[in-house]
Tab-separated table of C-alpha atoms in Angstrom:
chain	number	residue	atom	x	y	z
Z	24	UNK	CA	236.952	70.058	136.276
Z	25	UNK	CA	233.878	71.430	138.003
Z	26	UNK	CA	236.038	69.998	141.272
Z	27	UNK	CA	238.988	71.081	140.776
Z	28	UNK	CA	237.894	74.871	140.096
Z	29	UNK	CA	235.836	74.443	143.456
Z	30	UNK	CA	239.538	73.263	145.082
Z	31	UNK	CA	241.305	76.066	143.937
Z	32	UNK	CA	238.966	78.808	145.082
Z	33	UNK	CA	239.472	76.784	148.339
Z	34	UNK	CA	235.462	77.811	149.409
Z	35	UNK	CA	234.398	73.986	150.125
Z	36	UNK	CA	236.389	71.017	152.263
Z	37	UNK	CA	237.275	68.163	150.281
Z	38	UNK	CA	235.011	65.921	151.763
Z	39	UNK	CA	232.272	68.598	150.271
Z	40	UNK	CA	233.708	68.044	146.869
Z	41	UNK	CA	233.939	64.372	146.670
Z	42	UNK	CA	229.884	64.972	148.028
Z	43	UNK	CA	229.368	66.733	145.167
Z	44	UNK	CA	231.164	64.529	142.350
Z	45	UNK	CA	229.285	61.457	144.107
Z	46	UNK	CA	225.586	63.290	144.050
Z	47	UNK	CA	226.143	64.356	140.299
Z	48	UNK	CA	226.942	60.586	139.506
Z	49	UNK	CA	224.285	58.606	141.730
Z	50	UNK	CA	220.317	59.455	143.294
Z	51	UNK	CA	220.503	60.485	146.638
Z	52	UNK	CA	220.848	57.700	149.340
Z	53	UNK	CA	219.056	57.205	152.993
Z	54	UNK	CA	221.204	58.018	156.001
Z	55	UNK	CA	222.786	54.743	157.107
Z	56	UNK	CA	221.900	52.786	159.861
Z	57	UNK	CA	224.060	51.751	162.896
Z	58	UNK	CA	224.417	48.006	162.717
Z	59	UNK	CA	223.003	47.434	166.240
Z	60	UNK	CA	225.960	44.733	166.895
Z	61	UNK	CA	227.930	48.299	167.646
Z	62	UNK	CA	227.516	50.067	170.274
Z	63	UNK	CA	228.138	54.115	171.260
Z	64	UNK	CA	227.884	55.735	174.504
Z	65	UNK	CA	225.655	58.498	172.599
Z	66	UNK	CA	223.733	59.453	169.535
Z	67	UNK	CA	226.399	62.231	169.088
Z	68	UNK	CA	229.616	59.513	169.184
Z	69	UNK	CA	232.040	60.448	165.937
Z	70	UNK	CA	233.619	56.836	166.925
Z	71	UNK	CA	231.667	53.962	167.230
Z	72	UNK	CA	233.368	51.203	168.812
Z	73	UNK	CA	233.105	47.517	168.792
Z	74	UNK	CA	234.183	44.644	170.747
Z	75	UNK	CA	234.380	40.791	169.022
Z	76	UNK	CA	234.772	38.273	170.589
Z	77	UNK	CA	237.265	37.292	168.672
Z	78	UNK	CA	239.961	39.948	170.609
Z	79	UNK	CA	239.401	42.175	167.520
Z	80	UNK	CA	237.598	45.757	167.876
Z	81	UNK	CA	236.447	47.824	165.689
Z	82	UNK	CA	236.364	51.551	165.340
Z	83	UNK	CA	234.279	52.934	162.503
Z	84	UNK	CA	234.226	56.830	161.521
Z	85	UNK	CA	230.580	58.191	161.792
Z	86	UNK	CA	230.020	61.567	160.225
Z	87	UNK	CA	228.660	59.912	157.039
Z	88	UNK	CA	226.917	62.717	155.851
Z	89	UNK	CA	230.705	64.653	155.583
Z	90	UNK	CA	232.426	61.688	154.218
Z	91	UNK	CA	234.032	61.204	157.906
Z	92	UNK	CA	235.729	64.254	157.475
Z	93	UNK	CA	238.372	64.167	160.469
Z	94	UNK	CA	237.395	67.487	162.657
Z	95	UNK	CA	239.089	67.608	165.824
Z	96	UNK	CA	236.536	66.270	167.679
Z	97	UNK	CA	236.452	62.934	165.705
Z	98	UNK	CA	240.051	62.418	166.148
Z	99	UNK	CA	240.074	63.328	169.709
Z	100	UNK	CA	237.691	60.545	170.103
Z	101	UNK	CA	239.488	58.292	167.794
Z	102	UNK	CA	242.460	58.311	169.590
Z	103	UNK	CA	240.732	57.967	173.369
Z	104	UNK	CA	239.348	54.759	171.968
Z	105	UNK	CA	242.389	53.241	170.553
Z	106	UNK	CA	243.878	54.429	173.387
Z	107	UNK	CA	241.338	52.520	175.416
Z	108	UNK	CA	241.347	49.361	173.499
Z	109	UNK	CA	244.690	49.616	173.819
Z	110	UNK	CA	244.620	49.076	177.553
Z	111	UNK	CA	242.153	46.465	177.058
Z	112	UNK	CA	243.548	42.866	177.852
Z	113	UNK	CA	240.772	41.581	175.933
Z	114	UNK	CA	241.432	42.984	172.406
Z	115	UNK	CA	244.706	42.196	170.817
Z	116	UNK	CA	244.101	44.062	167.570
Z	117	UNK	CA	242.267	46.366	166.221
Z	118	UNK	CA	240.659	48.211	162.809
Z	119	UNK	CA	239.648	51.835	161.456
Z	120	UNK	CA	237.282	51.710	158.750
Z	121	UNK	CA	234.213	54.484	157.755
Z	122	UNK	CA	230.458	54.786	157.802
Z	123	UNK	CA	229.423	54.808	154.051
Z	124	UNK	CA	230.796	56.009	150.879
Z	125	UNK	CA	234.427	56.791	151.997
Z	126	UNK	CA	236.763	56.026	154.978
Z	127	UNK	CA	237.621	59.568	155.767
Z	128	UNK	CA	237.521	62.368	152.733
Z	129	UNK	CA	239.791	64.982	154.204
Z	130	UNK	CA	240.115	67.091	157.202
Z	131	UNK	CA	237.305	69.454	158.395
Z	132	UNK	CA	238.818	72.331	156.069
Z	133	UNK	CA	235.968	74.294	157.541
Z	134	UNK	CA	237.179	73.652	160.844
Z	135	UNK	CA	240.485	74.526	160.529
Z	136	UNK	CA	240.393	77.526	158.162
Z	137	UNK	CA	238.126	79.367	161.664
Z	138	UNK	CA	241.418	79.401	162.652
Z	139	UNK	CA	242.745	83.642	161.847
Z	140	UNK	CA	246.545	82.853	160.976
Z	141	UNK	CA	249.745	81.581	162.087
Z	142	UNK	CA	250.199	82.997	165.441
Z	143	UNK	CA	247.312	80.704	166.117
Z	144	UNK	CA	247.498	77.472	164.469
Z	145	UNK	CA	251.226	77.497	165.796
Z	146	UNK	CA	249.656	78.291	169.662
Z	147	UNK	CA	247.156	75.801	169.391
Z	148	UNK	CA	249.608	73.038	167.697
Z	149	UNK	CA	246.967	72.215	165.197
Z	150	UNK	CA	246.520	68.591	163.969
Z	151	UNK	CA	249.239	67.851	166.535
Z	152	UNK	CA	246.590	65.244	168.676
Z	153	UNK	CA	246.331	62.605	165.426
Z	154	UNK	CA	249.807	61.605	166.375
Z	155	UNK	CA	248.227	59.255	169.031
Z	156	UNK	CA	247.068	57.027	166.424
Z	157	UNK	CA	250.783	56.344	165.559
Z	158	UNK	CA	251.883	55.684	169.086
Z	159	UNK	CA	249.204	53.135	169.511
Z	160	UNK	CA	251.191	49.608	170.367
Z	161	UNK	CA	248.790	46.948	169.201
Z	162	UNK	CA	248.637	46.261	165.429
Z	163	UNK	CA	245.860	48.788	164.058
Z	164	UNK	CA	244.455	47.877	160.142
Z	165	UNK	CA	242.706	51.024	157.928
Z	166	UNK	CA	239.947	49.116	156.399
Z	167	UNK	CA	239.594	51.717	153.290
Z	168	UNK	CA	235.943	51.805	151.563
Z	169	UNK	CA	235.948	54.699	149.528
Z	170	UNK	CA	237.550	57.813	149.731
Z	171	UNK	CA	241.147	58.191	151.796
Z	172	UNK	CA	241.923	61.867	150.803
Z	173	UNK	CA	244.236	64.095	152.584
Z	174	UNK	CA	243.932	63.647	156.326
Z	175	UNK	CA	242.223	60.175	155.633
Z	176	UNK	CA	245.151	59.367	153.732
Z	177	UNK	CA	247.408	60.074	156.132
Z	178	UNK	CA	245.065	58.599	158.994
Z	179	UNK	CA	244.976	55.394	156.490
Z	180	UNK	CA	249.097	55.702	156.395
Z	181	UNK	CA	249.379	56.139	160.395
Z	182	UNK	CA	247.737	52.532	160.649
Z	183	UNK	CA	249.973	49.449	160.577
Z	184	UNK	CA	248.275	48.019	157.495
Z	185	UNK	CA	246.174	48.987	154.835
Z	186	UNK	CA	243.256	46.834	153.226
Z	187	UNK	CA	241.335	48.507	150.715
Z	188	UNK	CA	238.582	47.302	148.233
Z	189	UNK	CA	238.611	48.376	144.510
Z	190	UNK	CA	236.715	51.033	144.786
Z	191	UNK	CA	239.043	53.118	147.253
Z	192	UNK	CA	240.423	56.575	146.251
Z	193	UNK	CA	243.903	58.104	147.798
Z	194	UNK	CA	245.625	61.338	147.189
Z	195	UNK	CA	247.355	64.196	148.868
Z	196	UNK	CA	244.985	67.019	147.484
Z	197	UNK	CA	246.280	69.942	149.767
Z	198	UNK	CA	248.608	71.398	147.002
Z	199	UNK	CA	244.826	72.172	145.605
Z	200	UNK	CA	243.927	74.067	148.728
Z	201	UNK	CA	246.657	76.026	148.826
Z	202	UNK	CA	248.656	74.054	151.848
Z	203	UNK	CA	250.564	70.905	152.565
Z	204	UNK	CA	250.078	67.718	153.889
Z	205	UNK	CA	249.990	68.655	157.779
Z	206	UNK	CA	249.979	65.245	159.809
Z	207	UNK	CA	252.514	62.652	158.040
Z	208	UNK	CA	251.896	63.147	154.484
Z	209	UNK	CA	255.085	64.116	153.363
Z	210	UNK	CA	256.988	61.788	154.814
Z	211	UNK	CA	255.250	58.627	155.220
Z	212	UNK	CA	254.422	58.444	152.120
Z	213	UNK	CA	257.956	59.017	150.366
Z	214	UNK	CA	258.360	55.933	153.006
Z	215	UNK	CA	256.043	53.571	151.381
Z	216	UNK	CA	256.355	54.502	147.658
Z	217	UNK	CA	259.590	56.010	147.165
Z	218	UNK	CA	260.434	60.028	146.581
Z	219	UNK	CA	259.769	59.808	142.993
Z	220	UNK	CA	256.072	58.830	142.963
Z	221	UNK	CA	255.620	60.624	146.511
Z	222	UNK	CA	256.790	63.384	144.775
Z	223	UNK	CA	254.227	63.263	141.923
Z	224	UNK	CA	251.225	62.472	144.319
Z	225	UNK	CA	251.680	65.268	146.531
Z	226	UNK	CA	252.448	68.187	143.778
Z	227	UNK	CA	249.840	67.132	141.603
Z	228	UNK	CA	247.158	66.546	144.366
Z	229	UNK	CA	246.052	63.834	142.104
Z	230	UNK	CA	243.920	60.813	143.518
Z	231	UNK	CA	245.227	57.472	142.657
Z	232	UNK	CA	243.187	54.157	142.341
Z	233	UNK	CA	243.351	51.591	144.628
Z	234	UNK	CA	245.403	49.022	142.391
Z	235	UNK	CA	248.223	51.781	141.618
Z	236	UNK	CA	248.096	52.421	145.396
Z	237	UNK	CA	248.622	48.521	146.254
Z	238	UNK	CA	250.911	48.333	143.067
Z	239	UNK	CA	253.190	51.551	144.796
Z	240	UNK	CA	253.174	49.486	147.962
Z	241	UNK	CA	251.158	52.437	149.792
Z	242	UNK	CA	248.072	49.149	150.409
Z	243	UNK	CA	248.748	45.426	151.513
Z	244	UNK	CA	246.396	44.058	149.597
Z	245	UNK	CA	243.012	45.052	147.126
Z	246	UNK	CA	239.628	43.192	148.023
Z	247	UNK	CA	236.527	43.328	146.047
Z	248	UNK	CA	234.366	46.753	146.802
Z	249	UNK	CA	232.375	46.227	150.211
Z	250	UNK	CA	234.673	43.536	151.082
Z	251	UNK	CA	237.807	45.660	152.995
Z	252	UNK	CA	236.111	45.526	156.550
Z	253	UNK	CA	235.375	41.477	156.437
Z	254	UNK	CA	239.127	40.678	155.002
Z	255	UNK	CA	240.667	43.501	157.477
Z	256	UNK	CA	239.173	41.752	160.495
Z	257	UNK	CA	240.202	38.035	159.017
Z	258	UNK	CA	243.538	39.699	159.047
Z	259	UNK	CA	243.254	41.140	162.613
Z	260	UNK	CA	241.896	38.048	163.756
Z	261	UNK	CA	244.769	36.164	162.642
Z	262	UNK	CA	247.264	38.432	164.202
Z	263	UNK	CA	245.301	38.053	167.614
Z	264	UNK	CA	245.701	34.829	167.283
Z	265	UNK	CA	249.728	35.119	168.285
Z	266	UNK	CA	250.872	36.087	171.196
Z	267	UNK	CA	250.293	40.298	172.187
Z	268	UNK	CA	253.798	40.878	173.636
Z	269	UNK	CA	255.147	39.014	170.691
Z	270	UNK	CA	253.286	41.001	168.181
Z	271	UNK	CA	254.115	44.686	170.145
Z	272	UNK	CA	257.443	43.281	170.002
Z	273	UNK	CA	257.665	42.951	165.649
Z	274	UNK	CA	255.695	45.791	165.629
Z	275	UNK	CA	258.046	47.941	167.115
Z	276	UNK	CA	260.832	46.913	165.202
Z	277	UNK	CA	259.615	47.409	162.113
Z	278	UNK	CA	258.539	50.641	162.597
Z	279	UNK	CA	262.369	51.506	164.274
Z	280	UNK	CA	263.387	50.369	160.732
Z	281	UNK	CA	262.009	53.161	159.283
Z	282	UNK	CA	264.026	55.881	162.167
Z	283	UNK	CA	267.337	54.082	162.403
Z	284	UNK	CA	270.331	53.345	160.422
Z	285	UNK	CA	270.523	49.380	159.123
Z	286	UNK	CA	273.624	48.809	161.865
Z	287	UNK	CA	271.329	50.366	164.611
Z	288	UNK	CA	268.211	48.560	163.614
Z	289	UNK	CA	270.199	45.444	163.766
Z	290	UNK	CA	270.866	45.637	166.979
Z	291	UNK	CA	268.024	47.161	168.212
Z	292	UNK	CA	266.420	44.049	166.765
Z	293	UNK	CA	268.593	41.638	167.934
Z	294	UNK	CA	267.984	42.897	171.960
Z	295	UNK	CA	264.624	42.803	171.221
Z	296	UNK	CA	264.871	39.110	170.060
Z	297	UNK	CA	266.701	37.924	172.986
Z	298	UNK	CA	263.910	39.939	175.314
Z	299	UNK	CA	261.552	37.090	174.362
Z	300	UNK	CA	263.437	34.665	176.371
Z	301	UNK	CA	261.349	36.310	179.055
Z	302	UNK	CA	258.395	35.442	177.782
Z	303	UNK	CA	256.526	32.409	178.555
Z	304	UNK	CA	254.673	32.456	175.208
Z	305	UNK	CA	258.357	31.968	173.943
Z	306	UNK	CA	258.735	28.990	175.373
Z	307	UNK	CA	255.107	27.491	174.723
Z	308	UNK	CA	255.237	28.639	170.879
Z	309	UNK	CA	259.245	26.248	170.758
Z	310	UNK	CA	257.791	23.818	172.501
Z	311	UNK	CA	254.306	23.483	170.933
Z	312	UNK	CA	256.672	23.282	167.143
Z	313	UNK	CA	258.713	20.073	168.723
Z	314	UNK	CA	255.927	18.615	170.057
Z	315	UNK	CA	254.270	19.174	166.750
Z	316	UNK	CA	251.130	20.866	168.313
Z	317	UNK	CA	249.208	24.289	167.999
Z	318	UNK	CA	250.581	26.529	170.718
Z	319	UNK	CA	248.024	28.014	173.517
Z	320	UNK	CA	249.581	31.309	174.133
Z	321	UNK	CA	248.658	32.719	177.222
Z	322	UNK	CA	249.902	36.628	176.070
Z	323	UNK	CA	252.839	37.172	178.831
């Protein structure tokens, strides 16, 4: 209750909230600690980012101490390293996950109620930037610990697949705040769970569990709590297994699917289909099956 009355007065960000249900329920915890298997290029870095050798990388949210709330800086970074990895022949996947206690508790509602009014917002073309996630072409996997509220659920949603562990949270509070969802809320999620529940989500502002979220078809799959980032990298490691052009390929269509009519996806399907008869990694994956043999792609 004590949250909700704090939501409607609108005076603290989400991420502030969840702070405050979490220190009421638990003692207080040390600051993490950066695994030193990741690396930054400073003590300041919002991203940290991660290279396996396994053509998987890693990009974890580090503002902790705000629940990874998303201010513009952190997703101008996020998206100049996707963007980066990628253009990186050496990564063929890649997945989001966040430092701590949640994956990304809401925007910086601090950050973006500095902005006066709607002359503004509508100059600037606020939030507009997180759209890069989307247009990323290699397969990106939300590894969701924790809280994905608001803009982390729509960050979560922008991702190709979502792996979260029991413990993960996901909601649409900004009916609470007296706004909408602003980057994708409102209509990728009426994509992945139907207008009906989409509906109820986003008017009520409630948060839903992990296993109604998986059960909606909003999450691929539920893994045991502190288990999302291991199972989201066995996953990307799996897809970077296949061939990258390949992969961009089914990628691409299934996200048409969701833009076109079923006669134009067909087709746009089908020309994408016969494009991999220009592939080499075509030809090794047929040939590897009648030899009976794992295929070496060789990604062109």
């Amino acid at each position: 209750m004590m949250m909700q009355q704090l939501l409607r007065r609108g005076r603290v960000s989400v991420a502030a909230t969840v702070t405050a249900t979490l220190q009421r329920g638990t003692a207080a915890t040390s600051p993490l600690t950066v695994p030193s298997r990741m690396f930054s290029s400073s003590d300041g870095d919002l991203v940290l980012l991660e290279r396996r050798p396994s053509a998987v990388a890693v990009l974890t949210l580090n503002r902790p101490k705000a629940l990874n709330a998303l201010s513009d800086e952190l997703m101008r970074q996020l998206v100049e390293r996707l963007q980066e990895v990628d253009a990186d022949d050496s990564v063929c996947a890649a997945v989001v996950t966040g430092t701590g206690k949640a994956f990304a508790a809401g925007a910086d509602i601090k950050e973006m109620n500095s902005r006066a009014g709607y002359p503004e917002v509508r100059n600037c073309n606020m939030l507009a930037h997180w759209s890069g996630v989307s247009s990323i072409r290699k397969p990106v996997i939300a590894a969701v610990n924790g809280f994905a509220l608001g803009g982390g659920c729509e960050l979560a949603m922008s991702c190709d697949i979502i792996i979260a562990s029991t413990d993960a949270k996901f909601g649409q509070p900004e009916i609470k705040l007296g706004t909408i969802p602003g980057v994708g809320g409102t209509q990728r999620l009426i994509r992945a769970v139907g207008k009906s529940k989409a509906m109820e989500w986003i008017l009520t502002g409630d948060m839903i569990s992990a296993e109604e979220a998986e059960k909606a078809g909003l999450v691929a799959r539920v893994v045991p709590a502190g288990a999302a980032l291991d199972e989201a990298v066995k996953v990307a490691e799996k897809i970077a297994a296949f061939s990258t052009p390949v992969v961009q390929l089914a990628k691409e269509c299934v996200n048409a699917a969701e833009e076109t009519t079923l006669s134009e996806g067909l087709r746009f399907e089908r020309n994408l289909f016969h494009a991999t008869w220009g592939l080499e990694d075509r030809r090794e994956g047929f040939q590897a099956f009648i030899e009976k043999r794992q295929p070496a792609f060789k990604h062109k």
